[in-house]
JSON list of C-alpha atoms in Angstrom, two decimals:
[
{"chain": "R", "resi": 842, "resn": "UNK", "atom": "CA", "xyz": [5.08, -4.84, 13.74]},
{"chain": "R", "resi": 843, "resn": "UNK", "atom": "CA", "xyz": [3.43, -1.52, 12.48]},
{"chain": "R", "resi": 844, "resn": "UNK", "atom": "CA", "xyz": [0.89, -0.34, 15.05]},
{"chain": "R", "resi": 845, "resn": "UNK", "atom": "CA", "xyz": [-1.95, 1.83, 13.92]},
{"chain": "R", "resi": 846, "resn": "UNK", "atom": "CA", "xyz": [-3.33, 4.39, 16.80]},
{"chain": "R", "resi": 847, "resn": "UNK", "atom": "CA", "xyz": [-6.87, 5.60, 16.16]},
{"chain": "R", "resi": 848, "resn": "UNK", "atom": "CA", "xyz": [-8.52, 8.37, 17.96]},
{"chain": "R", "resi": 849, "resn": "UNK", "atom": "CA", "xyz": [-10.73, 9.32, 19.63]},
{"chain": "R", "resi": 850, "resn": "UNK", "atom": "CA", "xyz": [-11.46, 5.59, 20.67]},
{"chain": "R", "resi": 851, "resn": "UNK", "atom": "CA", "xyz": [-15.07, 6.85, 21.62]},
{"chain": "R", "resi": 852, "resn": "UNK", "atom": "CA", "xyz": [-16.98, 9.52, 20.01]},
{"chain": "R", "resi": 853, "resn": "UNK", "atom": "CA", "xyz": [-20.54, 10.47, 20.77]},
{"chain": "R", "resi": 854, "resn": "UNK", "atom": "CA", "xyz": [-22.33, 13.34, 19.06]},
{"chain": "R", "resi": 855, "resn": "UNK", "atom": "CA", "xyz": [-25.85, 14.65, 18.12]},
{"chain": "R", "resi": 856, "resn": "UNK", "atom": "CA", "xyz": [-27.38, 14.35, 14.83]},
{"chain": "R", "resi": 857, "resn": "UNK", "atom": "CA", "xyz": [-26.14, 17.33, 12.19]},
{"chain": "R", "resi": 858, "resn": "UNK", "atom": "CA", "xyz": [-22.76, 17.56, 13.75]},
{"chain": "R", "resi": 859, "resn": "UNK", "atom": "CA", "xyz": [-19.48, 17.27, 12.13]},
{"chain": "R", "resi": 860, "resn": "UNK", "atom": "CA", "xyz": [-16.66, 15.02, 13.34]},
{"chain": "R", "resi": 861, "resn": "UNK", "atom": "CA", "xyz": [-13.00, 13.95, 12.32]},
{"chain": "R", "resi": 862, "resn": "UNK", "atom": "CA", "xyz": [-11.43, 10.74, 13.45]},
{"chain": "R", "resi": 863, "resn": "UNK", "atom": "CA", "xyz": [-7.90, 9.89, 13.02]},
{"chain": "R", "resi": 864, "resn": "UNK", "atom": "CA", "xyz": [-5.42, 7.13, 12.25]},
{"chain": "R", "resi": 865, "resn": "UNK", "atom": "CA", "xyz": [-1.87, 7.51, 12.86]},
{"chain": "R", "resi": 866, "resn": "UNK", "atom": "CA", "xyz": [1.63, 5.49, 12.70]},
{"chain": "R", "resi": 867, "resn": "UNK", "atom": "CA", "xyz": [5.22, 5.94, 12.50]},
{"chain": "R", "resi": 868, "resn": "UNK", "atom": "CA", "xyz": [5.24, 3.78, 9.59]},
{"chain": "R", "resi": 869, "resn": "UNK", "atom": "CA", "xyz": [4.44, 4.47, 5.93]},
{"chain": "R", "resi": 870, "resn": "UNK", "atom": "CA", "xyz": [1.84, 2.34, 4.18]},
{"chain": "R", "resi": 871, "resn": "UNK", "atom": "CA", "xyz": [1.43, 1.56, 0.47]},
{"chain": "R", "resi": 872, "resn": "UNK", "atom": "CA", "xyz": [-2.09, 1.67, 1.03]},
{"chain": "R", "resi": 873, "resn": "UNK", "atom": "CA", "xyz": [-4.80, 2.33, 3.78]},
{"chain": "R", "resi": 874, "resn": "UNK", "atom": "CA", "xyz": [-8.37, 1.07, 3.78]},
{"chain": "R", "resi": 875, "resn": "UNK", "atom": "CA", "xyz": [-11.32, 2.40, 5.95]},
{"chain": "R", "resi": 876, "resn": "UNK", "atom": "CA", "xyz": [-13.92, 0.17, 7.27]},
{"chain": "R", "resi": 877, "resn": "UNK", "atom": "CA", "xyz": [-17.12, 0.59, 9.11]},
{"chain": "R", "resi": 878, "resn": "UNK", "atom": "CA", "xyz": [-18.53, -2.16, 11.49]},
{"chain": "R", "resi": 879, "resn": "UNK", "atom": "CA", "xyz": [-22.27, -2.01, 12.72]},
{"chain": "R", "resi": 880, "resn": "UNK", "atom": "CA", "xyz": [-22.87, -4.14, 15.89]},
{"chain": "R", "resi": 881, "resn": "UNK", "atom": "CA", "xyz": [-23.20, -8.11, 14.92]},
{"chain": "R", "resi": 882, "resn": "UNK", "atom": "CA", "xyz": [-21.76, -7.58, 11.61]},
{"chain": "R", "resi": 883, "resn": "UNK", "atom": "CA", "xyz": [-18.36, -8.02, 9.99]},
{"chain": "R", "resi": 884, "resn": "UNK", "atom": "CA", "xyz": [-16.45, -4.94, 8.88]},
{"chain": "R", "resi": 885, "resn": "UNK", "atom": "CA", "xyz": [-17.36, -3.35, 5.33]},
{"chain": "R", "resi": 886, "resn": "UNK", "atom": "CA", "xyz": [-14.64, -1.94, 3.14]},
{"chain": "R", "resi": 887, "resn": "UNK", "atom": "CA", "xyz": [-15.37, 1.96, 2.88]},
{"chain": "R", "resi": 888, "resn": "UNK", "atom": "CA", "xyz": [-12.30, 3.47, 0.80]},
{"chain": "R", "resi": 889, "resn": "UNK", "atom": "CA", "xyz": [-8.70, 2.83, -0.06]},
{"chain": "R", "resi": 890, "resn": "UNK", "atom": "CA", "xyz": [-6.37, 5.51, -0.30]},
{"chain": "R", "resi": 891, "resn": "UNK", "atom": "CA", "xyz": [-2.84, 4.84, -2.21]},
{"chain": "R", "resi": 892, "resn": "UNK", "atom": "CA", "xyz": [-1.27, 8.44, -3.11]},
{"chain": "R", "resi": 893, "resn": "UNK", "atom": "CA", "xyz": [0.26, 10.77, -0.29]},
{"chain": "R", "resi": 894, "resn": "UNK", "atom": "CA", "xyz": [-2.16, 13.63, -0.05]},
{"chain": "R", "resi": 895, "resn": "UNK", "atom": "CA", "xyz": [-4.95, 11.96, -1.66]},
{"chain": "R", "resi": 896, "resn": "UNK", "atom": "CA", "xyz": [-8.48, 13.06, -0.87]},
{"chain": "R", "resi": 897, "resn": "UNK", "atom": "CA", "xyz": [-11.61, 10.82, -1.59]},
{"chain": "R", "resi": 898, "resn": "UNK", "atom": "CA", "xyz": [-15.22, 11.87, -0.92]},
{"chain": "R", "resi": 899, "resn": "UNK", "atom": "CA", "xyz": [-17.94, 9.16, -0.30]},
{"chain": "R", "resi": 900, "resn": "UNK", "atom": "CA", "xyz": [-21.19, 11.20, 0.05]},
{"chain": "R", "resi": 901, "resn": "UNK", "atom": "CA", "xyz": [-20.78, 13.04, 3.31]},
{"chain": "R", "resi": 902, "resn": "UNK", "atom": "CA", "xyz": [-17.46, 11.11, 4.42]},
{"chain": "R", "resi": 903, "resn": "UNK", "atom": "CA", "xyz": [-14.27, 12.69, 3.28]},
{"chain": "R", "resi": 904, "resn": "UNK", "atom": "CA", "xyz": [-11.15, 10.48, 3.54]},
{"chain": "R", "resi": 905, "resn": "UNK", "atom": "CA", "xyz": [-7.39, 11.80, 3.35]},
{"chain": "R", "resi": 906, "resn": "UNK", "atom": "CA", "xyz": [-4.12, 9.95, 3.14]},
{"chain": "R", "resi": 907, "resn": "UNK", "atom": "CA", "xyz": [-1.11, 12.31, 4.84]},
{"chain": "R", "resi": 908, "resn": "UNK", "atom": "CA", "xyz": [1.66, 13.53, 2.42]},
{"chain": "R", "resi": 909, "resn": "UNK", "atom": "CA", "xyz": [3.97, 11.16, 4.23]},
{"chain": "R", "resi": 910, "resn": "UNK", "atom": "CA", "xyz": [1.48, 8.29, 3.73]},
{"chain": "R", "resi": 911, "resn": "UNK", "atom": "CA", "xyz": [1.81, 7.60, 7.77]},
{"chain": "R", "resi": 912, "resn": "UNK", "atom": "CA", "xyz": [-1.56, 8.86, 8.78]},
{"chain": "R", "resi": 913, "resn": "UNK", "atom": "CA", "xyz": [-5.38, 9.27, 7.38]},
{"chain": "R", "resi": 914, "resn": "UNK", "atom": "CA", "xyz": [-8.26, 10.97, 8.55]},
{"chain": "R", "resi": 915, "resn": "UNK", "atom": "CA", "xyz": [-12.09, 10.53, 8.12]},
{"chain": "R", "resi": 916, "resn": "UNK", "atom": "CA", "xyz": [-14.26, 13.61, 8.07]},
{"chain": "R", "resi": 917, "resn": "UNK", "atom": "CA", "xyz": [-18.06, 13.29, 8.65]},
{"chain": "R", "resi": 918, "resn": "UNK", "atom": "CA", "xyz": [-20.09, 15.84, 7.50]},
{"chain": "R", "resi": 919, "resn": "UNK", "atom": "CA", "xyz": [-23.79, 16.47, 9.16]},
{"chain": "R", "resi": 920, "resn": "UNK", "atom": "CA", "xyz": [-23.54, 13.10, 10.81]},
{"chain": "R", "resi": 921, "resn": "UNK", "atom": "CA", "xyz": [-26.68, 10.91, 11.00]},
{"chain": "R", "resi": 922, "resn": "UNK", "atom": "CA", "xyz": [-27.80, 8.09, 13.30]},
{"chain": "R", "resi": 923, "resn": "UNK", "atom": "CA", "xyz": [-26.99, 5.48, 10.29]},
{"chain": "R", "resi": 924, "resn": "UNK", "atom": "CA", "xyz": [-23.25, 6.39, 10.45]},
{"chain": "R", "resi": 925, "resn": "UNK", "atom": "CA", "xyz": [-23.29, 5.09, 14.27]},
{"chain": "R", "resi": 926, "resn": "UNK", "atom": "CA", "xyz": [-20.66, 1.96, 14.08]},
{"chain": "R", "resi": 927, "resn": "UNK", "atom": "CA", "xyz": [-17.14, 1.04, 14.85]},
{"chain": "R", "resi": 928, "resn": "UNK", "atom": "CA", "xyz": [-14.60, 2.88, 12.21]},
{"chain": "R", "resi": 929, "resn": "UNK", "atom": "CA", "xyz": [-11.38, 0.82, 11.62]},
{"chain": "R", "resi": 930, "resn": "UNK", "atom": "CA", "xyz": [-8.49, 1.98, 9.45]},
{"chain": "R", "resi": 931, "resn": "UNK", "atom": "CA", "xyz": [-5.94, -0.78, 8.57]},
{"chain": "R", "resi": 932, "resn": "UNK", "atom": "CA", "xyz": [-2.58, -0.28, 6.43]},
{"chain": "R", "resi": 933, "resn": "UNK", "atom": "CA", "xyz": [-0.44, -2.03, 4.43]},
{"chain": "R", "resi": 934, "resn": "UNK", "atom": "CA", "xyz": [2.98, -1.27, 4.26]},
{"chain": "R", "resi": 935, "resn": "UNK", "atom": "CA", "xyz": [4.09, -3.71, 1.64]},
{"chain": "R", "resi": 936, "resn": "UNK", "atom": "CA", "xyz": [2.72, -5.84, -1.31]},
{"chain": "R", "resi": 937, "resn": "UNK", "atom": "CA", "xyz": [2.86, -8.90, 0.90]},
{"chain": "R", "resi": 938, "resn": "UNK", "atom": "CA", "xyz": [-1.06, -9.25, 1.36]},
{"chain": "R", "resi": 939, "resn": "UNK", "atom": "CA", "xyz": [-1.54, -8.43, 5.34]},
{"chain": "R", "resi": 940, "resn": "UNK", "atom": "CA", "xyz": [-2.89, -5.43, 6.46]},
{"chain": "R", "resi": 941, "resn": "UNK", "atom": "CA", "xyz": [-2.21, -3.81, 10.23]},
{"chain": "R", "resi": 942, "resn": "UNK", "atom": "CA", "xyz": [-5.80, -2.84, 11.63]},
{"chain": "R", "resi": 943, "resn": "UNK", "atom": "CA", "xyz": [-6.17, -0.08, 14.16]},
{"chain": "R", "resi": 944, "resn": "UNK", "atom": "CA", "xyz": [-8.13, -0.37, 17.39]},
{"chain": "R", "resi": 945, "resn": "UNK", "atom": "CA", "xyz": [-10.96, 1.66, 15.71]},
{"chain": "R", "resi": 946, "resn": "UNK", "atom": "CA", "xyz": [-13.12, 4.46, 17.00]},
{"chain": "R", "resi": 947, "resn": "UNK", "atom": "CA", "xyz": [-16.67, 3.76, 18.08]},
{"chain": "R", "resi": 948, "resn": "UNK", "atom": "CA", "xyz": [-19.16, 6.24, 17.02]},
{"chain": "R", "resi": 949, "resn": "UNK", "atom": "CA", "xyz": [-22.51, 6.88, 18.34]},
{"chain": "R", "resi": 950, "resn": "UNK", "atom": "CA", "xyz": [-24.80, 9.60, 16.45]},
{"chain": "R", "resi": 951, "resn": "UNK", "atom": "CA", "xyz": [-28.00, 10.46, 18.78]},
{"chain": "R", "resi": 952, "resn": "UNK", "atom": "CA", "xyz": [-31.14, 11.75, 16.87]},
{"chain": "S", "resi": 459, "resn": "UNK", "atom": "CA", "xyz": [-22.48, -12.27, -5.10]},
{"chain": "S", "resi": 460, "resn": "UNK", "atom": "CA", "xyz": [-23.04, -14.09, -1.84]},
{"chain": "S", "resi": 461, "resn": "UNK", "atom": "CA", "xyz": [-20.07, -12.59, -0.30]},
{"chain": "S", "resi": 462, "resn": "UNK", "atom": "CA", "xyz": [-17.90, -14.39, 2.19]},
{"chain": "S", "resi": 463, "resn": "UNK", "atom": "CA", "xyz": [-19.98, -17.26, 4.05]},
{"chain": "S", "resi": 464, "resn": "UNK", "atom": "CA", "xyz": [-19.44, -18.10, 7.55]},
{"chain": "S", "resi": 465, "resn": "UNK", "atom": "CA", "xyz": [-20.86, -21.00, 9.70]},
{"chain": "S", "resi": 466, "resn": "UNK", "atom": "CA", "xyz": [-21.90, -21.52, 12.27]},
{"chain": "S", "resi": 467, "resn": "UNK", "atom": "CA", "xyz": [-23.19, -18.02, 13.14]},
{"chain": "S", "resi": 468, "resn": "UNK", "atom": "CA", "xyz": [-22.94, -18.83, 16.87]},
{"chain": "S", "resi": 469, "resn": "UNK", "atom": "CA", "xyz": [-21.31, -21.51, 18.73]},
{"chain": "S", "resi": 470, "resn": "UNK", "atom": "CA", "xyz": [-21.71, -22.47, 22.70]},
{"chain": "S", "resi": 471, "resn": "UNK", "atom": "CA", "xyz": [-19.84, -25.08, 23.57]},
{"chain": "S", "resi": 472, "resn": "UNK", "atom": "CA", "xyz": [-18.16, -26.56, 26.77]},
{"chain": "S", "resi": 473, "resn": "UNK", "atom": "CA", "xyz": [-14.42, -26.17, 27.74]},
{"chain": "S", "resi": 474, "resn": "UNK", "atom": "CA", "xyz": [-12.28, -28.91, 26.63]},
{"chain": "S", "resi": 475, "resn": "UNK", "atom": "CA", "xyz": [-14.58, -29.77, 23.06]},
{"chain": "S", "resi": 476, "resn": "UNK", "atom": "CA", "xyz": [-13.42, -29.47, 19.92]},
{"chain": "S", "resi": 477, "resn": "UNK", "atom": "CA", "xyz": [-14.75, -26.32, 17.75]},
{"chain": "S", "resi": 478, "resn": "UNK", "atom": "CA", "xyz": [-14.36, -26.22, 13.85]},
{"chain": "S", "resi": 479, "resn": "UNK", "atom": "CA", "xyz": [-15.36, -22.65, 12.45]},
{"chain": "S", "resi": 480, "resn": "UNK", "atom": "CA", "xyz": [-16.09, -22.74, 8.72]},
{"chain": "S", "resi": 481, "resn": "UNK", "atom": "CA", "xyz": [-15.30, -20.11, 5.71]},
{"chain": "S", "resi": 482, "resn": "UNK", "atom": "CA", "xyz": [-16.48, -20.02, 2.08]},
{"chain": "S", "resi": 483, "resn": "UNK", "atom": "CA", "xyz": [-14.51, -16.97, 0.35]},
{"chain": "S", "resi": 484, "resn": "UNK", "atom": "CA", "xyz": [-15.67, -14.99, -2.38]},
{"chain": "S", "resi": 485, "resn": "UNK", "atom": "CA", "xyz": [-14.98, -16.93, -5.64]},
{"chain": "S", "resi": 486, "resn": "UNK", "atom": "CA", "xyz": [-11.94, -15.63, -7.34]},
{"chain": "S", "resi": 487, "resn": "UNK", "atom": "CA", "xyz": [-10.36, -14.18, -4.32]},
{"chain": "S", "resi": 488, "resn": "UNK", "atom": "CA", "xyz": [-6.79, -15.58, -3.75]},
{"chain": "S", "resi": 489, "resn": "UNK", "atom": "CA", "xyz": [-6.27, -14.58, -0.15]},
{"chain": "S", "resi": 490, "resn": "UNK", "atom": "CA", "xyz": [-8.30, -15.52, 2.95]},
{"chain": "S", "resi": 491, "resn": "UNK", "atom": "CA", "xyz": [-7.88, -14.20, 6.55]},
{"chain": "S", "resi": 492, "resn": "UNK", "atom": "CA", "xyz": [-8.96, -15.65, 9.72]},
{"chain": "S", "resi": 493, "resn": "UNK", "atom": "CA", "xyz": [-9.44, -12.78, 12.39]},
{"chain": "S", "resi": 494, "resn": "UNK", "atom": "CA", "xyz": [-10.53, -12.78, 16.25]},
{"chain": "S", "resi": 495, "resn": "UNK", "atom": "CA", "xyz": [-12.32, -10.11, 17.72]},
{"chain": "S", "resi": 496, "resn": "UNK", "atom": "CA", "xyz": [-12.72, -9.23, 21.33]},
{"chain": "S", "resi": 497, "resn": "UNK", "atom": "CA", "xyz": [-13.61, -5.72, 23.19]},
{"chain": "S", "resi": 498, "resn": "UNK", "atom": "CA", "xyz": [-10.32, -6.43, 24.92]},
{"chain": "S", "resi": 499, "resn": "UNK", "atom": "CA", "xyz": [-7.78, -6.65, 21.98]},
{"chain": "S", "resi": 500, "resn": "UNK", "atom": "CA", "xyz": [-9.71, -5.40, 18.93]},
{"chain": "S", "resi": 501, "resn": "UNK", "atom": "CA", "xyz": [-9.22, -7.18, 15.82]},
{"chain": "S", "resi": 502, "resn": "UNK", "atom": "CA", "xyz": [-6.41, -9.73, 15.54]},
{"chain": "S", "resi": 503, "resn": "UNK", "atom": "CA", "xyz": [-5.07, -11.51, 12.69]},
{"chain": "S", "resi": 504, "resn": "UNK", "atom": "CA", "xyz": [-4.46, -15.13, 13.33]},
{"chain": "S", "resi": 505, "resn": "UNK", "atom": "CA", "xyz": [-3.62, -16.41, 10.06]},
{"chain": "S", "resi": 506, "resn": "UNK", "atom": "CA", "xyz": [-3.85, -15.79, 6.18]},
{"chain": "S", "resi": 507, "resn": "UNK", "atom": "CA", "xyz": [-3.51, -17.91, 2.88]},
{"chain": "S", "resi": 508, "resn": "UNK", "atom": "CA", "xyz": [-2.48, -17.10, -0.39]},
{"chain": "S", "resi": 509, "resn": "UNK", "atom": "CA", "xyz": [-3.88, -19.62, -3.13]},
{"chain": "S", "resi": 510, "resn": "UNK", "atom": "CA", "xyz": [-4.54, -22.01, -0.37]},
{"chain": "S", "resi": 511, "resn": "UNK", "atom": "CA", "xyz": [-1.12, -21.86, 1.07]},
{"chain": "S", "resi": 512, "resn": "UNK", "atom": "CA", "xyz": [-0.59, -20.50, 4.53]},
{"chain": "S", "resi": 513, "resn": "UNK", "atom": "CA", "xyz": [1.64, -17.46, 4.69]},
{"chain": "S", "resi": 514, "resn": "UNK", "atom": "CA", "xyz": [1.77, -16.05, 8.03]},
{"chain": "S", "resi": 515, "resn": "UNK", "atom": "CA", "xyz": [0.35, -17.89, 11.01]},
{"chain": "S", "resi": 516, "resn": "UNK", "atom": "CA", "xyz": [2.14, -15.74, 13.53]},
{"chain": "S", "resi": 517, "resn": "UNK", "atom": "CA", "xyz": [-1.03, -14.69, 15.00]},
{"chain": "S", "resi": 518, "resn": "UNK", "atom": "CA", "xyz": [-2.03, -18.19, 16.03]},
{"chain": "S", "resi": 519, "resn": "UNK", "atom": "CA", "xyz": [-2.41, -18.12, 19.75]},
{"chain": "S", "resi": 520, "resn": "UNK", "atom": "CA", "xyz": [-1.02, -21.55, 20.47]},
{"chain": "S", "resi": 521, "resn": "UNK", "atom": "CA", "xyz": [-1.01, -25.14, 19.19]},
{"chain": "S", "resi": 522, "resn": "UNK", "atom": "CA", "xyz": [-4.29, -25.52, 20.13]},
{"chain": "S", "resi": 523, "resn": "UNK", "atom": "CA", "xyz": [-5.52, -23.36, 17.12]},
{"chain": "S", "resi": 524, "resn": "UNK", "atom": "CA", "xyz": [-5.08, -24.75, 13.74]},
{"chain": "S", "resi": 525, "resn": "UNK", "atom": "CA", "xyz": [-6.54, -23.87, 10.00]},
{"chain": "S", "resi": 526, "resn": "UNK", "atom": "CA", "xyz": [-6.52, -25.44, 6.87]},
{"chain": "S", "resi": 527, "resn": "UNK", "atom": "CA", "xyz": [-7.62, -24.38, 3.40]},
{"chain": "S", "resi": 528, "resn": "UNK", "atom": "CA", "xyz": [-7.91, -27.60, 1.25]},
{"chain": "S", "resi": 529, "resn": "UNK", "atom": "CA", "xyz": [-9.16, -25.97, -1.56]},
{"chain": "S", "resi": 530, "resn": "UNK", "atom": "CA", "xyz": [-10.00, -22.21, -3.03]},
{"chain": "S", "resi": 531, "resn": "UNK", "atom": "CA", "xyz": [-13.51, -22.55, -1.82]},
{"chain": "S", "resi": 532, "resn": "UNK", "atom": "CA", "xyz": [-13.17, -23.64, 1.70]},
{"chain": "S", "resi": 533, "resn": "UNK", "atom": "CA", "xyz": [-11.32, -22.83, 4.91]},
{"chain": "S", "resi": 534, "resn": "UNK", "atom": "CA", "xyz": [-11.53, -24.03, 8.48]},
{"chain": "S", "resi": 535, "resn": "UNK", "atom": "CA", "xyz": [-10.36, -23.10, 11.94]},
{"chain": "S", "resi": 536, "resn": "UNK", "atom": "CA", "xyz": [-10.37, -25.72, 14.39]},
{"chain": "S", "resi": 537, "resn": "UNK", "atom": "CA", "xyz": [-9.65, -25.17, 18.09]},
{"chain": "S", "resi": 538, "resn": "UNK", "atom": "CA", "xyz": [-8.94, -28.26, 20.23]},
{"chain": "S", "resi": 539, "resn": "UNK", "atom": "CA", "xyz": [-9.43, -28.16, 23.08]},
{"chain": "S", "resi": 540, "resn": "UNK", "atom": "CA", "xyz": [-11.47, -25.05, 23.67]},
{"chain": "S", "resi": 541, "resn": "UNK", "atom": "CA", "xyz": [-10.93, -22.90, 26.90]},
{"chain": "S", "resi": 542, "resn": "UNK", "atom": "CA", "xyz": [-13.15, -20.17, 28.03]},
{"chain": "S", "resi": 543, "resn": "UNK", "atom": "CA", "xyz": [-10.71, -17.18, 27.22]},
{"chain": "S", "resi": 544, "resn": "UNK", "atom": "CA", "xyz": [-11.04, -18.51, 23.39]},
{"chain": "S", "resi": 545, "resn": "UNK", "atom": "CA", "xyz": [-14.50, -16.56, 23.42]},
{"chain": "S", "resi": 546, "resn": "UNK", "atom": "CA", "xyz": [-15.02, -14.07, 20.74]},
{"chain": "S", "resi": 547, "resn": "UNK", "atom": "CA", "xyz": [-15.95, -13.25, 17.44]},
{"chain": "S", "resi": 548, "resn": "UNK", "atom": "CA", "xyz": [-14.16, -14.70, 14.55]},
{"chain": "S", "resi": 549, "resn": "UNK", "atom": "CA", "xyz": [-14.07, -13.51, 11.38]},
{"chain": "S", "resi": 550, "resn": "UNK", "atom": "CA", "xyz": [-13.30, -14.86, 7.88]},
{"chain": "S", "resi": 551, "resn": "UNK", "atom": "CA", "xyz": [-12.26, -12.43, 5.15]},
{"chain": "S", "resi": 552, "resn": "UNK", "atom": "CA", "xyz": [-11.05, -12.65, 1.58]},
{"chain": "S", "resi": 553, "resn": "UNK", "atom": "CA", "xyz": [-9.42, -10.74, -1.03]},
{"chain": "S", "resi": 554, "resn": "UNK", "atom": "CA", "xyz": [-8.10, -10.38, -4.45]},
{"chain": "S", "resi": 555, "resn": "UNK", "atom": "CA", "xyz": [-5.07, -8.11, -3.68]},
{"chain": "S", "resi": 556, "resn": "UNK", "atom": "CA", "xyz": [-4.76, -8.60, -0.09]},
{"chain": "S", "resi": 557, "resn": "UNK", "atom": "CA", "xyz": [-5.58, -5.45, 1.12]},
{"chain": "S", "resi": 558, "resn": "UNK", "atom": "CA", "xyz": [-9.20, -4.43, 0.40]},
{"chain": "S", "resi": 559, "resn": "UNK", "atom": "CA", "xyz": [-10.65, -7.30, 2.45]},
{"chain": "S", "resi": 560, "resn": "UNK", "atom": "CA", "xyz": [-14.27, -8.70, 2.56]},
{"chain": "S", "resi": 561, "resn": "UNK", "atom": "CA", "xyz": [-15.33, -9.83, 5.75]},
{"chain": "S", "resi": 562, "resn": "UNK", "atom": "CA", "xyz": [-18.07, -12.45, 6.58]},
{"chain": "S", "resi": 563, "resn": "UNK", "atom": "CA", "xyz": [-20.65, -11.99, 9.44]},
{"chain": "S", "resi": 564, "resn": "UNK", "atom": "CA", "xyz": [-18.64, -13.95, 11.78]},
{"chain": "S", "resi": 565, "resn": "UNK", "atom": "CA", "xyz": [-18.98, -16.80, 14.41]},
{"chain": "S", "resi": 566, "resn": "UNK", "atom": "CA", "xyz": [-19.67, -15.68, 17.84]},
{"chain": "S", "resi": 567, "resn": "UNK", "atom": "CA", "xyz": [-18.10, -18.38, 19.77]},
{"chain": "S", "resi": 568, "resn": "UNK", "atom": "CA", "xyz": [-19.01, -19.01, 23.56]},
{"chain": "S", "resi": 569, "resn": "UNK", "atom": "CA", "xyz": [-17.01, -21.34, 25.59]},
{"chain": "S", "resi": 570, "resn": "UNK", "atom": "CA", "xyz": [-18.52, -22.34, 28.96]}
]
């Protein structure tokens, strides 16, 4: 079973601060997804990264896939209270149709 | 597009009762996943289907759990008999390729 470790587990910051959360594994993934989950709702897909070293931007969110495709990071610039939620990464190591999810980082952005 | 539809949204039942959770995937999605989420264990994959066929049920906790997908637009997850430790939020997700998944709103199950 491939494991995805996310860090930190919890993060509480003030509005306007920058932050980075991490998703690490010893396994190589063919693709990796980031999701955000708000209380009482299901996870919502934010982005997919496929190529080693790939960087994708989604407004104030920057996602990077490691060169070896074993790890990824999510950087948020000037965090806002609306960014509050559980951030989950998920990796697919084959084209078998199944992904492994990390335990997530719970982010709280205080106004 | 209505997205993934799950019912009921909340279910409260007593230990020993049968519970059936329902899911309607997004039309055209060939993959359907059932997950369970708790604070202690996070998001756990229970089972997934491809083209209505169960592919991997290794995450199903025990024989009390069963899942079916009789057609491309409907799936059920059944727990019989239910136990308090089954209390969790159960999510259904669907996907075109398997990796990019679209989740439903979940069913919050409480077993007393």
